[in-house]
GROMACS .gro file of C-alpha atoms in nm:
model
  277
    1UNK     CA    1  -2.520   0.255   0.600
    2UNK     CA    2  -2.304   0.452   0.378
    3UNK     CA    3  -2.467   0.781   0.181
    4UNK     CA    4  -2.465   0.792  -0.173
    5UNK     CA    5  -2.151   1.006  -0.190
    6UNK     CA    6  -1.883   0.764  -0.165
    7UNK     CA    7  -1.558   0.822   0.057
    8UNK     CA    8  -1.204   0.715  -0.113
    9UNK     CA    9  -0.902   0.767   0.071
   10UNK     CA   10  -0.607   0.748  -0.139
   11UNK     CA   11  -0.264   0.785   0.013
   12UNK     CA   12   0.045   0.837  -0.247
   13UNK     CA   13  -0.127   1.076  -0.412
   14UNK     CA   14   0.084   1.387  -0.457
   15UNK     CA   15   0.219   1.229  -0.810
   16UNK     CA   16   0.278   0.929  -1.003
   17UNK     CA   17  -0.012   0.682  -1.050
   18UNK     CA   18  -0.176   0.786  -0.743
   19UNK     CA   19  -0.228   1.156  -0.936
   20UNK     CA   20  -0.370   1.034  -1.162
   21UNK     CA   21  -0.614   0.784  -0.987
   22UNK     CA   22  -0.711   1.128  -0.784
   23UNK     CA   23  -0.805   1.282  -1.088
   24UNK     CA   24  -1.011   0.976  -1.240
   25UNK     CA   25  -1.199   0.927  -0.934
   26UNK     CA   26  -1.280   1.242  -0.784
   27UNK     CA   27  -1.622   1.428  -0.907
   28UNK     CA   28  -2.003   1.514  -0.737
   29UNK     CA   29  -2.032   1.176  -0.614
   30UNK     CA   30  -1.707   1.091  -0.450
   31UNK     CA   31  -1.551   1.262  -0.121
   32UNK     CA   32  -1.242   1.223  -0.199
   33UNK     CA   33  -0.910   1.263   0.084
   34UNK     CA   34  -0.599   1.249  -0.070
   35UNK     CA   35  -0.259   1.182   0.123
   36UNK     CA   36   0.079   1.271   0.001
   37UNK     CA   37   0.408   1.336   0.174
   38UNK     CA   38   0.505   1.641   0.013
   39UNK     CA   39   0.259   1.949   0.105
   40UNK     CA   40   0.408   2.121  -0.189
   41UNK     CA   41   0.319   1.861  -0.463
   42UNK     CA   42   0.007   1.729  -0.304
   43UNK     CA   43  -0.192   2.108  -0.278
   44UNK     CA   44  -0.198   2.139  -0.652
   45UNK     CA   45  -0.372   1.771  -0.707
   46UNK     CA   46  -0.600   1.841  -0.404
   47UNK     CA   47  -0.703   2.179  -0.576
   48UNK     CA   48  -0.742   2.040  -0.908
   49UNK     CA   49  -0.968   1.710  -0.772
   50UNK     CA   50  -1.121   1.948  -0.481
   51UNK     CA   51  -1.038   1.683  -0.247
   52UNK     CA   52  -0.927   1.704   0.086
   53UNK     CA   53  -0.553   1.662   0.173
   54UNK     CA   54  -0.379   1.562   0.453
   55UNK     CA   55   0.011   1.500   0.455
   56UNK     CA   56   0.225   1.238   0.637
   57UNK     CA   57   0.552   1.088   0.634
   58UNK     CA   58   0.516   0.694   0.662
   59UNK     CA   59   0.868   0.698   0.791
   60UNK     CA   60   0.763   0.832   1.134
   61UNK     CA   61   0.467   0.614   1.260
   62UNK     CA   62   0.389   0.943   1.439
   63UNK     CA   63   0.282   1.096   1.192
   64UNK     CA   64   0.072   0.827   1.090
   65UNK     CA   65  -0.069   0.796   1.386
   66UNK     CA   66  -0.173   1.190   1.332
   67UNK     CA   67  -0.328   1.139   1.003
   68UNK     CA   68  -0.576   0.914   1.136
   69UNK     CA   69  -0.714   1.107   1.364
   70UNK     CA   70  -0.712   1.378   1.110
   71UNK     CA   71  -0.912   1.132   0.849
   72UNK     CA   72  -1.140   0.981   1.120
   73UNK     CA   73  -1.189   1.340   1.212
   74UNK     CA   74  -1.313   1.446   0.894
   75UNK     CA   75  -1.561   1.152   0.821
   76UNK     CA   76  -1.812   0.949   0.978
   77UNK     CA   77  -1.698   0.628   0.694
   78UNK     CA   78  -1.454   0.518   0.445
   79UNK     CA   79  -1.566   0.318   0.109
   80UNK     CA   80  -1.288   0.232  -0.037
   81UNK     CA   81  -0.855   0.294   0.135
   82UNK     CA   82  -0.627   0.279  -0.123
   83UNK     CA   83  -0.267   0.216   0.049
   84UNK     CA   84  -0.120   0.309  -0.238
   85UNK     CA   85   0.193   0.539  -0.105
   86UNK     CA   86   0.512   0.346  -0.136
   87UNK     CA   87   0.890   0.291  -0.305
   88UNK     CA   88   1.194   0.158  -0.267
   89UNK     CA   89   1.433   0.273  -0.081
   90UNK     CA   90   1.780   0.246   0.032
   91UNK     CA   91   1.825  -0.045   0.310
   92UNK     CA   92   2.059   0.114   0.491
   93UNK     CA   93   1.850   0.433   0.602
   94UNK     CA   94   1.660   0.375   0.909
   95UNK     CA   95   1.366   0.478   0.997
   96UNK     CA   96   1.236   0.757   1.264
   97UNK     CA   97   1.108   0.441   1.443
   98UNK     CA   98   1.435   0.269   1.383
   99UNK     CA   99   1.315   0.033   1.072
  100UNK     CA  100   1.468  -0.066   0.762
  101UNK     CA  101   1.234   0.194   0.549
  102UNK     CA  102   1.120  -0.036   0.249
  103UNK     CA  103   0.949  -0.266   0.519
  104UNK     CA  104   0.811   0.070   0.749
  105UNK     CA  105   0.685   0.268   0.431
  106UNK     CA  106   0.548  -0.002   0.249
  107UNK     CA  107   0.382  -0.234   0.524
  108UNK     CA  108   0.414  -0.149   0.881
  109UNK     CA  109   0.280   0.263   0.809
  110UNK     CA  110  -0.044   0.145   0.578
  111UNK     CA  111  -0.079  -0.162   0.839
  112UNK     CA  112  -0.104   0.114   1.132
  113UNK     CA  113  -0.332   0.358   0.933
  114UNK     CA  114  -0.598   0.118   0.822
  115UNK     CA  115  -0.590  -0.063   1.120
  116UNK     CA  116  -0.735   0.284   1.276
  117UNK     CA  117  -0.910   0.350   1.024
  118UNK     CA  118  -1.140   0.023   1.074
  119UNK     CA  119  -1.401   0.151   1.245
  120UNK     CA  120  -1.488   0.406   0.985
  121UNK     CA  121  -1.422   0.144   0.685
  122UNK     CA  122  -1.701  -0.074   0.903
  123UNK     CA  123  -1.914   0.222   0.948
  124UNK     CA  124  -1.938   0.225   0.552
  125UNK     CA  125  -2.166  -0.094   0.568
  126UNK     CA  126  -1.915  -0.265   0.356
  127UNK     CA  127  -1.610  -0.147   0.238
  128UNK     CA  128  -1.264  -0.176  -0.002
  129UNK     CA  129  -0.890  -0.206   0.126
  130UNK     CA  130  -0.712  -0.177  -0.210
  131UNK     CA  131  -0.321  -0.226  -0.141
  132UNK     CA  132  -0.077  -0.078  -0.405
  133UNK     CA  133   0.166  -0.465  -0.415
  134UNK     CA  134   0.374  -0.532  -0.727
  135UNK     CA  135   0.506  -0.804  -0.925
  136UNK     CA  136   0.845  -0.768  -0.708
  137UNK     CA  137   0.685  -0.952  -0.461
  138UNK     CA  138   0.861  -1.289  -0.610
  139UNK     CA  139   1.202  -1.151  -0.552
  140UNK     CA  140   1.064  -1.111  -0.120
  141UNK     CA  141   1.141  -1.346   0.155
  142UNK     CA  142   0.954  -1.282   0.501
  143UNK     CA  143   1.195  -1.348   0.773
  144UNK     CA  144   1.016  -1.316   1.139
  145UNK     CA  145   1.413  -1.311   1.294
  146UNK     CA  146   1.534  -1.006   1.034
  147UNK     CA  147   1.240  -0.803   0.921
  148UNK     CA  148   1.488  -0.510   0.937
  149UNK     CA  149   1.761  -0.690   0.718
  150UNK     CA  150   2.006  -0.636   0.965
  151UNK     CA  151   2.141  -0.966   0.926
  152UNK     CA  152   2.049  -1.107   0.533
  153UNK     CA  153   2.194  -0.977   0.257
  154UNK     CA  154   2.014  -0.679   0.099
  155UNK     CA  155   2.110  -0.813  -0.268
  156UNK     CA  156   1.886  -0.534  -0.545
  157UNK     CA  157   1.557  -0.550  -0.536
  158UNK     CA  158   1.519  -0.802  -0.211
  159UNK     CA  159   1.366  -0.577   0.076
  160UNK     CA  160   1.089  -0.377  -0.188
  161UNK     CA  161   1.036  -0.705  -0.288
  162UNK     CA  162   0.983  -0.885   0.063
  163UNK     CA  163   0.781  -0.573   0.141
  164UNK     CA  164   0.523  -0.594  -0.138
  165UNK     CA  165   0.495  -0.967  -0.021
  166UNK     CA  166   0.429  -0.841   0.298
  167UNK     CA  167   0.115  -0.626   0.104
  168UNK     CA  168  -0.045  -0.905  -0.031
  169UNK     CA  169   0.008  -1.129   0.309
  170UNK     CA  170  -0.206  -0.838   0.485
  171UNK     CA  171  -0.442  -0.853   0.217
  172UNK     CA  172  -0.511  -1.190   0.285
  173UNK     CA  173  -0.516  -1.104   0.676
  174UNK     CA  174  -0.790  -0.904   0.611
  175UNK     CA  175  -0.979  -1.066   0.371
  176UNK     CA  176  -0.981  -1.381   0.678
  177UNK     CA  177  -1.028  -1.159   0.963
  178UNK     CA  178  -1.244  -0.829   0.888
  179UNK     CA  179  -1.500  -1.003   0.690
  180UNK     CA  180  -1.774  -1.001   0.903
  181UNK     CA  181  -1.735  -0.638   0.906
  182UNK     CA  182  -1.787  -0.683   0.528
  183UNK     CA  183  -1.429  -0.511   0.492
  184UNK     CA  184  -1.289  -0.646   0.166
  185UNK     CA  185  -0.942  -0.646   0.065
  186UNK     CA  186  -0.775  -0.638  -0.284
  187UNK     CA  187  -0.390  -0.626  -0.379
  188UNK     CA  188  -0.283  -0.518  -0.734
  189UNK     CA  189   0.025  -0.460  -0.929
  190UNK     CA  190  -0.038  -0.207  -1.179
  191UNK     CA  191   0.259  -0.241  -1.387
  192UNK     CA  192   0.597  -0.104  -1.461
  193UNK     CA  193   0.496   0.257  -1.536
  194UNK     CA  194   0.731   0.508  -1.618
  195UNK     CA  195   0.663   0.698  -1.311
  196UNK     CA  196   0.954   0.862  -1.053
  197UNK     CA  197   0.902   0.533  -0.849
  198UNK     CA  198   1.274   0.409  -0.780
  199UNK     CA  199   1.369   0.772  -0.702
  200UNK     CA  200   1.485   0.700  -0.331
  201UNK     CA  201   1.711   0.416  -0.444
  202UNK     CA  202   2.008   0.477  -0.649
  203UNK     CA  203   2.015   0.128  -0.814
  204UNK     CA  204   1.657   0.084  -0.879
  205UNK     CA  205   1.616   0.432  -0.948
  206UNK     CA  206   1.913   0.422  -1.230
  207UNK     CA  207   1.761   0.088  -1.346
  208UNK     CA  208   1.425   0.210  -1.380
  209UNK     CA  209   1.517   0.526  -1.572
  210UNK     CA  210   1.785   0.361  -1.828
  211UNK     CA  211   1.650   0.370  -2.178
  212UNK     CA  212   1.608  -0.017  -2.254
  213UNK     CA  213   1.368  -0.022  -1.972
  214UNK     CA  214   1.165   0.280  -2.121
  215UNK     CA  215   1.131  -0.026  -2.386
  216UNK     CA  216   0.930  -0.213  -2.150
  217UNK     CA  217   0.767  -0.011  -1.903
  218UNK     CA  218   0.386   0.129  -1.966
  219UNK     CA  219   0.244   0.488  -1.936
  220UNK     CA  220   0.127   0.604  -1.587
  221UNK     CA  221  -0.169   0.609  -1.710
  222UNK     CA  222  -0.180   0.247  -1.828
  223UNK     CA  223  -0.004   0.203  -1.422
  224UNK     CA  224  -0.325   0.359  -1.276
  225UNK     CA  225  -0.616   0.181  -1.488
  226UNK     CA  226  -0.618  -0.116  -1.253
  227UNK     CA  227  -0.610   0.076  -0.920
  228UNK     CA  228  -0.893   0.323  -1.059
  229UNK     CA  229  -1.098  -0.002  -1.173
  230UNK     CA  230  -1.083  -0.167  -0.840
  231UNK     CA  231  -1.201   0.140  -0.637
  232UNK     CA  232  -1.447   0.157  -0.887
  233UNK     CA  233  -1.599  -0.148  -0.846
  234UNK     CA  234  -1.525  -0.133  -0.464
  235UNK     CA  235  -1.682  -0.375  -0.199
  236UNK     CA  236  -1.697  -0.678  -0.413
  237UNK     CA  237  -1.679  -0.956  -0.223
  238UNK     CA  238  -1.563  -1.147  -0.498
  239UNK     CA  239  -1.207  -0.968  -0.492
  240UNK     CA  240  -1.137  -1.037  -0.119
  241UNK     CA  241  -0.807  -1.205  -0.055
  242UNK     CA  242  -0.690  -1.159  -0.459
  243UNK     CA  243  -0.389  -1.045  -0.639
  244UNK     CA  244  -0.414  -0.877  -0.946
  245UNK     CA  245  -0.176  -0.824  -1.145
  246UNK     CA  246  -0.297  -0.541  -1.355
  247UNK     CA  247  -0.652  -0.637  -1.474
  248UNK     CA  248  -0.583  -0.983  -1.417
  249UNK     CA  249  -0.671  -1.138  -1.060
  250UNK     CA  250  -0.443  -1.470  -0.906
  251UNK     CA  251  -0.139  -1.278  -1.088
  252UNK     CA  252   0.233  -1.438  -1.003
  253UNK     CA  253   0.295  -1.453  -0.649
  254UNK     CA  254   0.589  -1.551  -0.398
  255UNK     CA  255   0.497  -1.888  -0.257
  256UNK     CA  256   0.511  -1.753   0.088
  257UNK     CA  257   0.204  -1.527  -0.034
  258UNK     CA  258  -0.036  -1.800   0.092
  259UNK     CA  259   0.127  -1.971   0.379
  260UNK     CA  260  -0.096  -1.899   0.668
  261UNK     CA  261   0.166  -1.910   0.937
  262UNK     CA  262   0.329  -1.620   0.806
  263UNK     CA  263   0.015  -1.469   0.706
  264UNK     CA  264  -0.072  -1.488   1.048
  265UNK     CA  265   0.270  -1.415   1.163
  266UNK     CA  266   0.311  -1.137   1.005
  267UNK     CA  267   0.048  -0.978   1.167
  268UNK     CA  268   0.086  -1.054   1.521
  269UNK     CA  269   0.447  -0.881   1.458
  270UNK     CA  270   0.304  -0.619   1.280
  271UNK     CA  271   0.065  -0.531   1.548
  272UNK     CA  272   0.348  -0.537   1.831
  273UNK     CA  273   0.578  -0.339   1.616
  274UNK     CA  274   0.318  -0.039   1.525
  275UNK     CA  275   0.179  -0.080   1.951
  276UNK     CA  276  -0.135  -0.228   1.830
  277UNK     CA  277  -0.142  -0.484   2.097
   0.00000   0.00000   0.00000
């Protein structure tokens, strides 16, 4: 059984929301691990919270593979995995692996990590898988013949979009398949916070920082409140399978989002594409 001190594992945490979930949950009673990309910006939120930090690129599964090892080697269980590292990013960059990035970054990396991670998330007795998904999720179409979009047109926001589908289609995956194990999982979109997110892709990224959509968007702060409030409440099996959006759970999803073939689909690729299998 898990100890009193709880273990979070929060990847994307260097700045943005995930900075300021670090600071929110960290304290006496947490043992917190904190994953970023950048070594530069993650040391001073990993100083501040006292966590531990590890960094790792999600665009080389390499490294991925590395960092969990270095996570599993550091602690005997995991309470709660945020996979909250993500963005968009231009479709036409590939990849160390060779992948469109929006579809390595934001599903096959945090599909690889907390797939080796499971054994310590079951060693907590039960345990949270909290994926970072987002309302963009609508504008995604899963193709098993052009995951890479090597063939489909790439129109705006269509591969973040078929990505973050691809979050909440592995939250279901897990909810169906790891239960027994009394691993939960949880998807939430926090919100359009004003945040750097967008920065890898020059149309999203201009979009994002134009001033009518500083109309609409929310504080990061505001962004986090949902993540925070989910690792709070952690192994509830009551949130296993859902999509929140925000505070909200069964928020708008892609009708794809429940179709078990490509639920299921999805993660036999997955698990051939990342060597799992």
């Amino acid at each position: 059984m898990a100890s009193e001190k709880r273990t979070i594992v929060l990847t994307g945490a260097s700045d943005g929301i995930g900075a300021i979930a670090a600071r929110a949950l960290s304290g006496p009673s947490t043992n917190l691990i904190l994953v970023g990309r950048s070594p530069q910006k993650l040391a001073p939120i990993a100083a501040e919270t006292g966590a531990t930090s590890f960094t790792a690129d999600f665009a080389d599964l390499a490294q991925v593979r590395d960092l969990a090892a270095q996570i599993s080697g550091s602690v005997e269980s995991i309470d709660v995995l945020m996979n909250n590292a993500g963005g968009t990013f231009d479709h036409k960059d590939r990849t160390a692996d060779g992948h469109e990035p929006n579809f390595q970054i934001n599903h096959l990396a945090p599909f690889l990590l907390t797939h080796l991670l499971r054994d310590r998330l079951a060693a907590a007795g039960s345990s949270l898988v909290l994926n970072t998904a987002s309302v963009g999720n609508l504008a995604g179409s899963v193709d098993f013949d052009d995951l890479d979009f090597e063939k489909r047109r790439a129109l705006a926001l269509r591969p973040y979009g078929t990505a973050k589908l691809m979050n909440i289609q592995f939250t279901r995956g897990i909810s169906q398949r790891w239960s027994d194990d009394k691993i939960y999982s949880a998807a939430v979109h926090p919100g359009p916070a004003a945040t750097s997110f967008g920065r890898d892709s020059r149309f999203v990224g201009l979009a994002y920082r134009s001033p009518i959509t500083r109309l609409v968007t929310i504080t990061p702060e505001q962004g986090a409140a949902p993540l925070i409030a989910l690792a709070e409440r952690g192994a509830d099996p009551s949130v296993n399978g859902v999509y929140f959006s925000r505070h909200k759970p069964n928020g708008l999803e892609n009708r794809q989002a429940h179709d078990q073939k490509l639920i299921d689909g999805l993660w036999e690729k997955s698990a051939e594409l990342t060597g799992l299998n």
